[in-house]
mmCIF file of C-alpha atoms in Angstrom:
data_model
loop_
_atom_site.group_PDB
_atom_site.id
_atom_site.type_symbol
_atom_site.label_atom_id
_atom_site.label_comp_id
_atom_site.label_asym_id
_atom_site.label_seq_id
_atom_site.Cartn_x
_atom_site.Cartn_y
_atom_site.Cartn_z
ATOM 1 C CA MET A 1 3.222 10.314 14.364
ATOM 2 C CA PRO A 2 5.432 13.042 12.850
ATOM 3 C CA GLU A 3 3.977 16.248 11.547
ATOM 4 C CA PRO A 4 3.029 15.903 7.881
ATOM 5 C CA GLN A 5 5.341 17.067 5.127
ATOM 6 C CA THR A 6 2.605 17.107 2.526
ATOM 7 C CA VAL A 7 2.778 18.959 -0.743
ATOM 8 C CA GLU A 8 -0.760 19.677 -1.809
ATOM 9 C CA THR A 9 -1.227 19.479 -5.550
ATOM 10 C CA GLY A 10 -4.943 18.775 -5.869
ATOM 11 C CA ARG A 11 -6.002 17.871 -9.366
ATOM 12 C CA ALA A 12 -3.192 17.332 -11.810
ATOM 13 C CA VAL A 13 -2.240 20.350 -13.903
ATOM 14 C CA PRO A 14 -0.839 19.901 -17.422
ATOM 15 C CA VAL A 15 2.883 20.573 -17.498
ATOM 16 C CA GLU A 16 2.582 23.477 -19.894
ATOM 17 C CA GLU A 17 0.310 25.282 -17.425
ATOM 18 C CA ARG A 18 2.653 24.914 -14.477
ATOM 19 C CA GLU A 19 4.881 27.743 -13.376
ATOM 20 C CA LYS A 20 8.502 26.910 -12.789
ATOM 21 C CA PRO A 21 9.434 27.473 -9.146
ATOM 22 C CA GLN A 22 11.678 30.417 -8.415
ATOM 23 C CA GLY A 23 12.223 30.020 -4.679
ATOM 24 C CA ALA A 24 11.795 27.723 -1.740
ATOM 25 C CA ASP A 25 8.290 28.977 -0.978
ATOM 26 C CA GLN A 26 7.213 28.192 -4.529
ATOM 27 C CA PHE A 27 8.366 24.590 -4.642
ATOM 28 C CA THR A 28 5.084 23.510 -3.056
ATOM 29 C CA ALA A 29 3.290 24.751 -6.163
ATOM 30 C CA ALA A 30 5.412 22.611 -8.491
ATOM 31 C CA GLU A 31 5.523 18.876 -8.871
ATOM 32 C CA PRO A 32 8.119 17.774 -6.274
ATOM 33 C CA ARG A 33 9.674 15.257 -8.670
ATOM 34 C CA GLU A 34 10.679 18.020 -11.074
ATOM 35 C CA THR A 35 12.670 19.774 -8.342
ATOM 36 C CA MET A 36 14.945 16.717 -8.351
ATOM 37 C CA ARG A 37 15.827 17.094 -12.015
ATOM 38 C CA ARG A 38 19.107 18.862 -11.239
ATOM 39 C CA LEU A 39 20.431 15.846 -9.320
ATOM 40 C CA PRO A 40 22.883 13.476 -11.113
ATOM 41 C CA ALA A 41 21.474 11.145 -13.771
ATOM 42 C CA LEU A 42 22.846 8.191 -11.809
ATOM 43 C CA VAL A 43 20.286 8.659 -9.020
ATOM 44 C CA GLN A 44 17.256 9.438 -11.223
ATOM 45 C CA PRO A 45 16.087 5.784 -11.568
ATOM 46 C CA TYR A 46 16.154 5.494 -7.773
ATOM 47 C CA LEU A 47 14.182 8.726 -7.412
ATOM 48 C CA THR A 48 11.631 7.478 -9.939
ATOM 49 C CA TRP A 49 11.223 4.274 -7.928
ATOM 50 C CA ILE A 50 10.904 5.947 -4.551
ATOM 51 C CA THR A 51 8.518 8.708 -5.669
ATOM 52 C CA GLY A 52 6.598 6.645 -8.207
ATOM 53 C CA VAL A 53 6.879 9.511 -10.696
ATOM 54 C CA PRO A 54 9.261 9.762 -13.688
ATOM 55 C CA LEU A 55 10.692 13.058 -14.855
ATOM 56 C CA LYS A 56 8.803 14.777 -17.634
ATOM 57 C CA GLY A 57 10.338 13.578 -20.864
ATOM 58 C CA GLY A 58 12.461 11.020 -19.029
ATOM 59 C CA LYS A 59 13.276 7.640 -20.542
ATOM 60 C CA GLN A 60 12.555 4.321 -18.886
ATOM 61 C CA LEU A 61 15.823 2.405 -18.488
ATOM 62 C CA ILE A 62 14.442 -0.967 -17.359
ATOM 63 C CA PRO A 63 11.155 -2.182 -18.864
ATOM 64 C CA TRP A 64 9.329 -4.204 -16.225
ATOM 65 C CA SER A 65 7.190 -7.294 -16.645
ATOM 66 C CA PRO A 66 4.910 -9.326 -14.370
ATOM 67 C CA VAL A 67 7.525 -12.065 -14.065
ATOM 68 C CA LYS A 68 10.219 -9.581 -13.028
ATOM 69 C CA ALA A 69 7.852 -8.150 -10.419
ATOM 70 C CA GLY A 70 7.319 -11.631 -8.988
ATOM 71 C CA LEU A 71 11.025 -12.475 -8.983
ATOM 72 C CA LEU A 72 11.765 -9.227 -7.160
ATOM 73 C CA GLY A 73 9.351 -10.258 -4.408
ATOM 74 C CA LEU A 74 11.037 -13.654 -4.080
ATOM 75 C CA ALA A 75 14.474 -12.024 -3.964
ATOM 76 C CA GLN A 76 13.353 -9.655 -1.217
ATOM 77 C CA ILE A 77 12.009 -12.553 0.873
ATOM 78 C CA ALA A 78 15.253 -14.487 0.383
ATOM 79 C CA LEU A 79 17.309 -11.466 1.442
ATOM 80 C CA GLY A 80 15.182 -10.950 4.540
ATOM 81 C CA ILE A 81 15.460 -14.580 5.631
ATOM 82 C CA THR A 82 19.200 -14.578 4.976
ATOM 83 C CA LEU A 83 19.708 -11.483 7.122
ATOM 84 C CA GLY A 84 17.569 -12.975 9.861
ATOM 85 C CA ALA A 85 19.512 -16.248 9.807
ATOM 86 C CA TYR A 86 22.783 -14.343 9.997
ATOM 87 C CA ALA A 87 21.472 -12.392 12.983
ATOM 88 C CA LEU A 88 20.231 -15.541 14.690
ATOM 89 C CA HIS A 89 23.477 -17.530 14.440
ATOM 90 C CA PRO A 90 25.244 -16.427 16.486
ATOM 91 C CA LEU A 91 23.337 -13.985 18.646
ATOM 92 C CA ALA A 92 25.289 -10.784 19.171
ATOM 93 C CA ALA A 93 24.798 -7.124 20.012
ATOM 94 C CA TRP A 94 23.907 -6.341 16.414
ATOM 95 C CA SER A 95 21.413 -9.225 16.112
ATOM 96 C CA ALA A 96 18.337 -7.230 17.189
ATOM 97 C CA PRO A 97 18.508 -4.422 14.573
ATOM 98 C CA LEU A 98 19.563 -6.861 11.854
ATOM 99 C CA MET A 99 16.716 -9.209 12.747
ATOM 100 C CA LEU A 100 14.238 -6.335 12.635
ATOM 101 C CA LEU A 101 15.485 -5.387 9.184
ATOM 102 C CA GLY A 102 15.228 -9.015 8.090
ATOM 103 C CA TRP A 103 11.633 -9.247 9.341
ATOM 104 C CA LEU A 104 10.673 -6.067 7.498
ATOM 105 C CA LEU A 105 12.328 -7.195 4.257
ATOM 106 C CA THR A 106 10.667 -10.612 4.428
ATOM 107 C CA ALA A 107 7.251 -9.144 5.150
ATOM 108 C CA GLY A 108 7.716 -6.537 2.405
ATOM 109 C CA GLY A 109 8.592 -9.266 -0.095
ATOM 110 C CA MET A 110 5.528 -11.224 0.939
ATOM 111 C CA ARG A 111 3.433 -8.102 0.514
ATOM 112 C CA ARG A 112 4.933 -7.581 -2.947
ATOM 113 C CA LEU A 113 3.808 -11.046 -4.007
ATOM 114 C CA ASP A 114 0.420 -10.634 -2.331
ATOM 115 C CA VAL A 115 -0.688 -7.096 -3.153
ATOM 116 C CA VAL A 116 1.038 -6.926 -6.543
ATOM 117 C CA VAL A 117 1.225 -10.403 -8.066
ATOM 118 C CA VAL A 118 -1.855 -12.039 -6.513
ATOM 119 C CA HIS A 119 -3.816 -8.829 -7.012
ATOM 120 C CA GLN A 120 -3.083 -8.884 -10.744
ATOM 121 C CA THR A 121 -3.959 -12.574 -11.027
ATOM 122 C CA LEU A 122 -7.403 -11.685 -9.672
ATOM 123 C CA HIS A 123 -7.823 -9.341 -12.653
ATOM 124 C CA ARG A 124 -6.228 -11.968 -14.939
ATOM 125 C CA MET A 125 -3.530 -9.445 -15.743
ATOM 126 C CA PHE A 126 -0.476 -11.336 -14.509
ATOM 127 C CA SER A 127 -0.626 -13.805 -17.381
ATOM 128 C CA LYS A 128 -2.582 -14.021 -20.623
ATOM 129 C CA LYS A 129 -3.978 -17.411 -19.637
ATOM 130 C CA ALA A 130 -6.789 -17.729 -17.103
ATOM 131 C CA TRP A 131 -5.432 -21.047 -15.798
ATOM 132 C CA SER A 132 -1.949 -19.668 -15.170
ATOM 133 C CA ASN A 133 -3.365 -16.668 -13.284
ATOM 134 C CA ARG A 134 -5.278 -19.099 -11.110
ATOM 135 C CA MET A 135 -2.235 -21.326 -10.598
ATOM 136 C CA VAL A 136 0.029 -18.453 -9.524
ATOM 137 C CA GLY A 137 -2.674 -16.970 -7.308
ATOM 138 C CA GLU A 138 -3.433 -20.286 -5.609
ATOM 139 C CA LEU A 139 0.233 -21.093 -4.982
ATOM 140 C CA ILE A 140 1.035 -17.757 -3.357
ATOM 141 C CA THR A 141 -2.132 -17.598 -1.269
ATOM 142 C CA THR A 142 -1.516 -21.146 -0.033
ATOM 143 C CA VAL A 143 2.042 -20.387 1.083
ATOM 144 C CA PHE A 144 1.022 -17.116 2.775
ATOM 145 C CA TRP A 145 -2.253 -18.422 4.282
ATOM 146 C CA ARG A 146 -4.326 -15.948 2.331
ATOM 147 C CA THR A 147 -7.896 -16.237 1.044
ATOM 148 C CA PRO A 148 -8.165 -18.841 -1.762
ATOM 149 C CA TYR A 149 -8.349 -17.578 -5.328
ATOM 150 C CA ASP A 150 -12.080 -17.841 -6.081
ATOM 151 C CA GLU A 151 -13.266 -16.188 -2.868
ATOM 152 C CA ASN A 152 -10.483 -13.627 -3.086
ATOM 153 C CA ARG A 153 -11.450 -12.716 -6.646
ATOM 154 C CA LYS A 154 -15.123 -12.439 -5.746
ATOM 155 C CA GLU A 155 -14.368 -10.068 -2.862
ATOM 156 C CA HIS A 156 -11.965 -7.982 -4.915
ATOM 157 C CA LEU A 157 -14.362 -7.515 -7.823
ATOM 158 C CA LEU A 158 -16.941 -6.317 -5.281
ATOM 159 C CA HIS A 159 -14.350 -3.811 -4.099
ATOM 160 C CA HIS A 160 -14.073 -2.465 -7.649
ATOM 161 C CA ALA A 161 -17.826 -2.452 -8.212
ATOM 162 C CA TYR A 162 -18.643 -0.761 -4.889
ATOM 163 C CA PRO A 163 -15.424 0.886 -3.658
ATOM 164 C CA CYS A 164 -15.453 2.189 -0.084
ATOM 165 C CA SER A 165 -19.045 1.060 0.431
ATOM 166 C CA MET A 166 -20.416 -1.349 2.999
ATOM 167 C CA LYS A 167 -20.228 -4.066 0.315
ATOM 168 C CA ASP A 168 -16.475 -3.555 0.235
ATOM 169 C CA GLY A 169 -14.765 -5.979 2.615
ATOM 170 C CA ASP A 170 -11.907 -3.535 3.223
ATOM 171 C CA THR A 171 -14.354 -0.889 4.435
ATOM 172 C CA ARG A 172 -15.843 -3.328 6.913
ATOM 173 C CA TYR A 173 -12.386 -4.388 8.042
ATOM 174 C CA LEU A 174 -11.317 -0.806 8.798
ATOM 175 C CA LEU A 175 -14.547 -0.109 10.651
ATOM 176 C CA SER A 176 -13.906 -3.212 12.765
ATOM 177 C CA THR A 177 -10.562 -1.745 13.850
ATOM 178 C CA GLY A 178 -12.274 1.407 15.153
ATOM 179 C CA MET A 179 -11.452 3.724 12.269
ATOM 180 C CA ARG A 180 -13.754 6.659 11.571
ATOM 181 C CA PRO A 181 -13.338 10.069 9.921
ATOM 182 C CA GLY A 182 -13.075 13.310 11.825
ATOM 183 C CA MET A 183 -10.511 12.164 14.367
ATOM 184 C CA SER A 184 -8.046 14.745 15.608
ATOM 185 C CA ARG A 185 -4.385 13.982 15.064
ATOM 186 C CA SER A 186 -3.941 12.927 18.673
ATOM 187 C CA GLU A 187 -7.032 10.678 18.531
ATOM 188 C CA PHE A 188 -5.871 9.145 15.289
ATOM 189 C CA ARG A 189 -2.364 8.585 16.654
ATOM 190 C CA ARG A 190 -3.743 6.698 19.643
ATOM 191 C CA TYR A 191 -6.046 4.632 17.432
ATOM 192 C CA LEU A 192 -3.256 3.813 14.983
ATOM 193 C CA TRP A 193 -0.749 2.601 17.550
ATOM 194 C CA ALA A 194 -3.419 0.632 19.407
ATOM 195 C CA ALA A 195 -4.493 -1.176 16.226
ATOM 196 C CA LEU A 196 -0.935 -1.827 15.050
ATOM 197 C CA PHE A 197 0.088 -3.494 18.310
ATOM 198 C CA SER A 198 -3.236 -5.000 19.349
ATOM 199 C CA PRO A 199 -2.852 -8.741 20.098
ATOM 200 C CA ARG A 200 -6.581 -9.139 19.482
ATOM 201 C CA HIS A 201 -6.345 -7.472 16.074
ATOM 202 C CA HIS A 202 -3.425 -9.647 14.979
ATOM 203 C CA ALA A 203 -4.878 -12.840 16.430
ATOM 204 C CA ARG A 204 -8.205 -12.262 14.659
ATOM 205 C CA PHE A 205 -6.424 -11.394 11.411
ATOM 206 C CA LEU A 206 -4.238 -14.517 11.513
ATOM 207 C CA THR A 207 -7.107 -16.761 12.592
ATOM 208 C CA ASN A 208 -9.237 -15.594 9.674
ATOM 209 C CA ARG A 209 -6.352 -16.272 7.294
ATOM 210 C CA ILE A 210 -5.841 -19.811 8.569
ATOM 211 C CA VAL A 211 -9.551 -20.636 8.716
ATOM 212 C CA SER A 212 -10.032 -19.478 5.111
ATOM 213 C CA ASN A 213 -7.526 -22.151 4.038
ATOM 214 C CA PHE A 214 -9.065 -25.081 5.907
ATOM 215 C CA VAL A 215 -12.771 -24.456 6.487
ATOM 216 C CA GLY A 216 -15.348 -24.382 3.700
ATOM 217 C CA VAL A 217 -12.633 -24.240 1.052
ATOM 218 C CA ALA A 218 -13.672 -24.572 -2.579
ATOM 219 C CA PRO A 219 -12.755 -26.017 -4.977
ATOM 220 C CA ARG A 220 -11.602 -29.218 -3.322
ATOM 221 C CA TYR A 221 -8.098 -29.114 -4.790
ATOM 222 C CA ARG A 222 -7.426 -25.904 -2.845
ATOM 223 C CA LEU A 223 -8.064 -27.690 0.441
ATOM 224 C CA PHE A 224 -5.667 -30.432 -0.634
ATOM 225 C CA MET A 225 -3.044 -27.759 -1.388
ATOM 226 C CA SER A 226 -3.446 -26.288 2.095
ATOM 227 C CA LEU A 227 -3.197 -29.704 3.752
ATOM 228 C CA ALA A 228 -0.180 -30.658 1.633
ATOM 229 C CA TYR A 229 1.566 -27.396 2.502
ATOM 230 C CA LEU A 230 0.864 -27.922 6.210
ATOM 231 C CA ALA A 231 2.204 -31.479 6.041
ATOM 232 C CA ALA A 232 5.312 -30.364 4.138
ATOM 233 C CA THR A 233 5.995 -27.619 6.680
ATOM 234 C CA VAL A 234 5.661 -29.981 9.651
ATOM 235 C CA ALA A 235 7.833 -32.578 7.938
ATOM 236 C CA PHE A 236 10.506 -30.020 7.043
ATOM 237 C CA VAL A 237 10.879 -28.512 10.499
ATOM 238 C CA GLY A 238 10.562 -31.937 12.128
ATOM 239 C CA LEU A 239 13.333 -33.509 10.034
ATOM 240 C CA THR A 240 15.659 -30.516 10.237
ATOM 241 C CA GLY A 241 14.884 -29.563 13.818
ATOM 242 C CA TRP A 242 14.634 -25.933 12.717
ATOM 243 C CA TRP A 243 11.582 -25.110 14.825
ATOM 244 C CA VAL A 244 13.069 -21.933 16.228
ATOM 245 C CA GLU A 245 14.313 -20.826 12.815
ATOM 246 C CA TRP A 246 10.900 -21.404 11.244
ATOM 247 C CA LEU A 247 9.106 -19.550 14.023
ATOM 248 C CA VAL A 248 11.517 -16.599 14.015
ATOM 249 C CA LEU A 249 12.405 -16.288 10.327
ATOM 250 C CA TRP A 250 9.039 -17.196 8.785
ATOM 251 C CA LEU A 251 6.118 -17.126 11.190
ATOM 252 C CA VAL A 252 6.934 -13.767 12.800
ATOM 253 C CA PRO A 253 7.244 -11.810 9.515
ATOM 254 C CA ALA A 254 4.375 -13.775 7.921
ATOM 255 C CA SER A 255 2.028 -12.881 10.767
ATOM 256 C CA VAL A 256 2.672 -9.729 12.795
ATOM 257 C CA PHE A 257 4.799 -7.809 10.288
ATOM 258 C CA PHE A 258 2.823 -8.859 7.209
ATOM 259 C CA GLN A 259 -0.421 -7.928 8.914
ATOM 260 C CA ALA A 260 0.862 -4.590 10.190
ATOM 261 C CA CYS A 261 2.022 -3.650 6.685
ATOM 262 C CA THR A 262 -1.316 -4.808 5.257
ATOM 263 C CA PHE A 263 -3.195 -2.671 7.776
ATOM 264 C CA LEU A 264 -1.163 0.459 6.980
ATOM 265 C CA TYR A 265 -1.470 -0.131 3.250
ATOM 266 C CA THR A 266 -5.227 -0.634 3.427
ATOM 267 C CA MET A 267 -5.642 2.513 5.513
ATOM 268 C CA THR A 268 -3.990 4.617 2.795
ATOM 269 C CA GLU A 269 -5.503 2.850 -0.208
ATOM 270 C CA HIS A 270 -8.579 5.101 -0.552
ATOM 271 C CA ARG A 271 -10.326 8.118 0.864
ATOM 272 C CA TRP A 272 -12.622 5.646 2.571
ATOM 273 C CA TRP A 273 -15.059 8.072 4.180
ATOM 274 C CA LEU A 274 -15.194 10.855 1.590
ATOM 275 C CA PHE A 275 -18.744 10.222 0.363
ATOM 276 C CA GLY A 276 -20.253 8.449 3.329
ATOM 277 C CA ASN A 277 -19.637 4.883 2.063
ATOM 278 C CA GLN A 278 -22.353 5.147 -0.568
ATOM 279 C CA GLU A 279 -22.689 2.291 -3.058
ATOM 280 C CA ARG A 280 -23.558 4.309 -6.151
ATOM 281 C CA LEU A 281 -21.418 7.269 -7.112
ATOM 282 C CA PRO A 282 -20.862 9.140 -10.391
ATOM 283 C CA ARG A 283 -17.511 8.640 -12.065
ATOM 284 C CA ASP A 284 -15.982 11.911 -10.906
ATOM 285 C CA GLN A 285 -16.704 11.054 -7.273
ATOM 286 C CA ARG A 286 -15.426 7.485 -7.663
ATOM 287 C CA ASP A 287 -12.180 8.876 -9.057
ATOM 288 C CA LEU A 288 -11.726 11.023 -5.960
ATOM 289 C CA LEU A 289 -11.875 7.962 -3.713
ATOM 290 C CA THR A 290 -8.394 6.988 -4.911
ATOM 291 C CA PHE A 291 -5.269 9.114 -5.166
ATOM 292 C CA GLY A 292 -1.667 8.784 -6.230
ATOM 293 C CA ARG A 293 0.347 8.025 -3.085
ATOM 294 C CA PHE A 294 3.579 9.692 -4.121
ATOM 295 C CA CYS A 295 6.543 9.463 -1.756
ATOM 296 C CA GLY A 296 9.015 12.244 -1.229
ATOM 297 C CA GLU A 297 9.268 16.004 -0.971
ATOM 298 C CA PRO A 298 10.785 18.838 -3.004
ATOM 299 C CA ALA A 299 14.556 19.020 -3.177
ATOM 300 C CA PRO A 300 16.057 21.985 -1.294
ATOM 301 C CA ALA A 301 15.968 25.306 -3.093
ATOM 302 C CA PRO A 302 19.049 26.075 -5.213
ATOM 303 C CA GLU A 303 19.309 29.542 -3.646
ATOM 304 C CA LEU A 304 20.312 28.129 -0.253
ATOM 305 C CA THR A 305 23.917 28.565 0.809
ATOM 306 C CA GLY A 306 26.240 27.713 3.663
ATOM 307 C CA LEU A 307 24.898 25.960 6.743
ATOM 308 C CA ARG A 308 21.290 26.322 5.625
ATOM 309 C CA LYS A 309 22.085 24.455 2.420
ATOM 310 C CA THR A 310 23.968 21.713 4.303
ATOM 311 C CA ALA A 311 21.159 21.290 6.829
ATOM 312 C CA ALA A 312 18.445 21.235 4.139
ATOM 313 C CA TRP A 313 20.216 18.649 2.002
ATOM 314 C CA SER A 314 21.090 16.499 5.023
ATOM 315 C CA ARG A 315 17.460 16.438 6.134
ATOM 316 C CA TRP A 316 16.177 15.782 2.602
ATOM 317 C CA THR A 317 18.666 12.963 2.028
ATOM 318 C CA PHE A 318 17.817 11.309 5.346
ATOM 319 C CA ARG A 319 14.094 11.424 4.675
ATOM 320 C CA MET A 320 14.454 10.079 1.132
ATOM 321 C CA LEU A 321 16.855 7.267 2.090
ATOM 322 C CA ILE A 322 15.242 6.235 5.377
ATOM 323 C CA VAL A 323 11.666 7.505 5.745
ATOM 324 C CA HIS A 324 10.390 7.292 2.176
ATOM 325 C CA SER A 325 12.497 4.312 1.043
ATOM 326 C CA SER A 326 11.307 2.250 4.019
ATOM 327 C CA TYR A 327 7.705 3.058 3.175
ATOM 328 C CA ARG A 328 8.230 1.970 -0.433
ATOM 329 C CA MET A 329 10.129 -1.168 0.479
ATOM 330 C CA PHE A 330 7.877 -2.506 3.217
ATOM 331 C CA VAL A 331 4.363 -1.056 2.752
ATOM 332 C CA LEU A 332 3.755 0.771 -0.517
ATOM 333 C CA VAL A 333 5.336 -1.871 -2.719
ATOM 334 C CA GLY A 334 5.390 -2.244 -6.481
ATOM 335 C CA ASP A 335 2.763 -0.445 -8.554
ATOM 336 C CA THR A 336 0.593 0.387 -5.548
ATOM 337 C CA VAL A 337 1.875 3.974 -5.641
ATOM 338 C CA GLN A 338 -0.287 4.430 -8.727
ATOM 339 C CA HIS A 339 -3.350 2.689 -7.300
ATOM 340 C CA ASP A 340 -5.569 5.408 -8.768
ATOM 341 C CA LEU A 341 -4.396 4.318 -12.235
ATOM 342 C CA HIS A 342 -5.522 0.785 -11.436
ATOM 343 C CA HIS A 343 -9.060 1.977 -10.698
ATOM 344 C CA VAL A 344 -9.176 4.268 -13.725
ATOM 345 C CA MET A 345 -7.576 1.781 -16.131
ATOM 346 C CA PRO A 346 -7.388 -1.747 -14.628
ATOM 347 C CA ALA A 347 -6.268 -3.377 -17.898
ATOM 348 C CA CYS A 348 -3.141 -1.241 -18.312
ATOM 349 C CA ASP A 349 0.517 -2.302 -18.407
ATOM 350 C CA TRP A 350 0.655 -2.267 -14.617
ATOM 351 C CA ALA A 351 4.292 -3.387 -14.341
ATOM 352 C CA ASN A 352 5.298 -0.057 -15.916
ATOM 353 C CA SER A 353 2.640 2.004 -14.191
ATOM 354 C CA PRO A 354 4.733 5.134 -13.430
ATOM 355 C CA TRP A 355 5.029 5.892 -17.127
ATOM 356 C CA ILE A 356 1.507 4.708 -17.992
ATOM 357 C CA ARG A 357 -0.020 6.954 -15.345
ATOM 358 C CA ALA A 358 2.083 9.943 -16.362
ATOM 359 C CA ASP A 359 0.891 9.600 -19.968
ATOM 360 C CA ASP A 360 -2.749 9.114 -19.016
ATOM 361 C CA GLN A 361 -2.617 11.991 -16.551
ATOM 362 C CA ASP A 362 -1.493 14.314 -19.326
ATOM 363 C CA ASN A 363 -4.424 13.135 -21.459
ATOM 364 C CA ARG A 364 -7.079 12.983 -18.725
ATOM 365 C CA PRO A 365 -5.925 15.169 -15.815
ATOM 366 C CA GLU A 366 -9.455 15.440 -14.440
ATOM 367 C CA ARG A 367 -9.375 11.772 -13.423
ATOM 368 C CA TYR A 368 -6.372 11.954 -11.125
ATOM 369 C CA THR A 369 -5.500 13.494 -7.767
ATOM 370 C CA GLU A 370 -2.388 12.991 -5.720
ATOM 371 C CA VAL A 371 -0.884 13.413 -2.282
ATOM 372 C CA TRP A 372 2.862 13.793 -1.864
ATOM 373 C CA GLY A 373 4.702 12.980 1.327
ATOM 374 C CA SER A 374 5.251 10.099 3.710
ATOM 375 C CA LEU A 375 3.140 7.340 5.204
ATOM 376 C CA ALA A 376 1.918 9.852 7.803
ATOM 377 C CA ASP A 377 0.653 12.182 5.074
ATOM 378 C CA HIS A 378 -1.165 9.426 3.223
ATOM 379 C CA LEU A 379 -2.751 8.094 6.409
ATOM 380 C CA GLN A 380 -4.063 11.525 7.331
ATOM 381 C CA ALA A 381 -5.314 12.311 3.820
ATOM 382 C CA ALA A 382 -7.084 8.966 3.419
ATOM 383 C CA GLY A 383 -8.608 9.098 6.902
ATOM 384 C CA GLN A 384 -9.655 12.771 6.749
ATOM 385 C CA VAL A 385 -7.752 13.194 10.006
ATOM 386 C CA GLY A 386 -8.416 16.595 11.492
ATOM 387 C CA GLY A 387 -10.527 17.475 8.458
ATOM 388 C CA ASN A 388 -7.594 16.815 6.102
ATOM 389 C CA ARG A 389 -8.470 17.830 2.523
ATOM 390 C CA VAL A 390 -5.050 17.529 0.901
ATOM 391 C CA GLY A 391 -5.323 16.713 -2.790
ATOM 392 C CA LEU A 392 -9.067 17.398 -2.967
ATOM 393 C CA PRO A 393 -10.606 20.041 -5.242
ATOM 394 C CA GLU A 394 -11.947 23.034 -3.349
ATOM 395 C CA ASP A 395 -15.539 22.432 -4.478
ATOM 396 C CA VAL A 396 -15.749 18.890 -3.025
ATOM 397 C CA ALA A 397 -17.762 18.596 0.177
ATOM 398 C CA PRO A 398 -17.115 15.381 2.160
ATOM 399 C CA THR A 399 -20.189 13.669 3.574
ATOM 400 C CA PRO A 400 -20.524 14.303 7.328
ATOM 401 C CA TRP A 401 -19.901 11.194 9.417
ATOM 402 C CA ASN A 402 -23.320 11.428 11.087
ATOM 403 C CA GLU A 403 -24.913 11.166 7.617
ATOM 404 C CA SER A 404 -22.811 8.223 6.466
ATOM 405 C CA ILE A 405 -24.213 4.788 5.651
ATOM 406 C CA PRO A 406 -22.511 3.013 8.614
ATOM 407 C CA VAL A 407 -23.982 5.450 11.142
ATOM 408 C CA ALA A 408 -27.377 5.745 9.411
ATOM 409 C CA THR A 409 -27.799 1.960 9.351
ATOM 410 C CA GLY A 410 -26.664 1.547 12.943
ATOM 411 C CA VAL A 411 -23.605 -0.540 12.118
ATOM 412 C CA VAL A 412 -21.442 1.871 14.092
ATOM 413 C CA SER A 413 -22.086 4.730 16.468
ATOM 414 C CA LEU A 414 -20.917 8.306 15.964
ATOM 415 C CA ASP A 415 -17.734 7.617 17.906
ATOM 416 C CA GLY A 416 -16.908 4.699 15.596
ATOM 417 C CA ARG A 417 -17.760 1.867 17.955
ATOM 418 C CA LEU A 418 -19.403 -1.226 16.502
ATOM 419 C CA SER A 419 -22.997 -1.613 17.515
ATOM 420 C CA LYS A 420 -23.198 -5.119 16.124
ATOM 421 C CA GLU A 421 -20.930 -8.114 16.735
ATOM 422 C CA GLN A 422 -20.493 -8.757 13.031
ATOM 423 C CA LEU A 423 -20.331 -6.195 10.247
#
């Protein structure tokens, strides 16, 4: 994992209290997005998308809606499958990188529909009608072999009621992968790669997804939907003979790549271990469990000249176009950059969350923290890797791992190993 490029901002500071940066060493004290203000207006919408932060006083060019968010996910899936099909027929030297890109795009589009659209249907915030939220949620979870709507909603509301506790299914999932706080960077790197490429991890993940669609499914219509989808899939590939195409263009991204992106996203979603996985926390501590996962880094200092300027802008452009854009396209999709806003204000206009969060942050700065950087930075901040405290106020003392609920109850040992077969 690359060395972090984090910009530590801690609690949000009102704009009128911020000092304008004067040199390269002072950019870390300013909001990185504001250092991009001097770039052409043409690229500002892209920079707002990639960072998740609009410029102060900036105007929103394209108002978003839930339907547009869903259509964008479908378009991304279609693009990924198209690229994959082009790479598959005929096979050539360029097929491998193009296929990889197609897999990532398809999985990212699936994630957009799952973690954005389905997520909002669980809060009944995708549509104004309860039945239409259910219909959209059931359709998408059927096609992607995800947990049916009712059980999914029950688990997710528990996540909001007891975030990062042992009642939170995501906490238990991460513990089952071997995650624990206090790892060194080298320990965490080994754990991360092992979990990402573990056949056992992916097989268990996929098996649980499939079982949830066919065993003990309620209500009954949801089981019929799963059976009908299975029959339609078998009939389609049987009549067309596209078994290889279905396996390569759909099953691979829907399983391994989808699950890898889900794992990375979940890892960065919260500061899971900050307060020892306690169930009851005051509001200020609950707020600290979630942070703005902003992507990007300050633009090079205007004082740079010559080769130093060329090198700085080349590096910055590469990281924005490749490193941060990939993260936003495949893992941190949609409004998930502002996931802290969702926990502070779940009933907000989530499709336009960059502007909603910016306004609410100005009004209630004490409720928001943020971490700027890449996927590596967010992983290390969320996992307290090497004692990482980026974005945390100085007076916050994380709960020691040996005093946490999982260790105290004997669910896991100090080294993070499960001491029970089932969490």
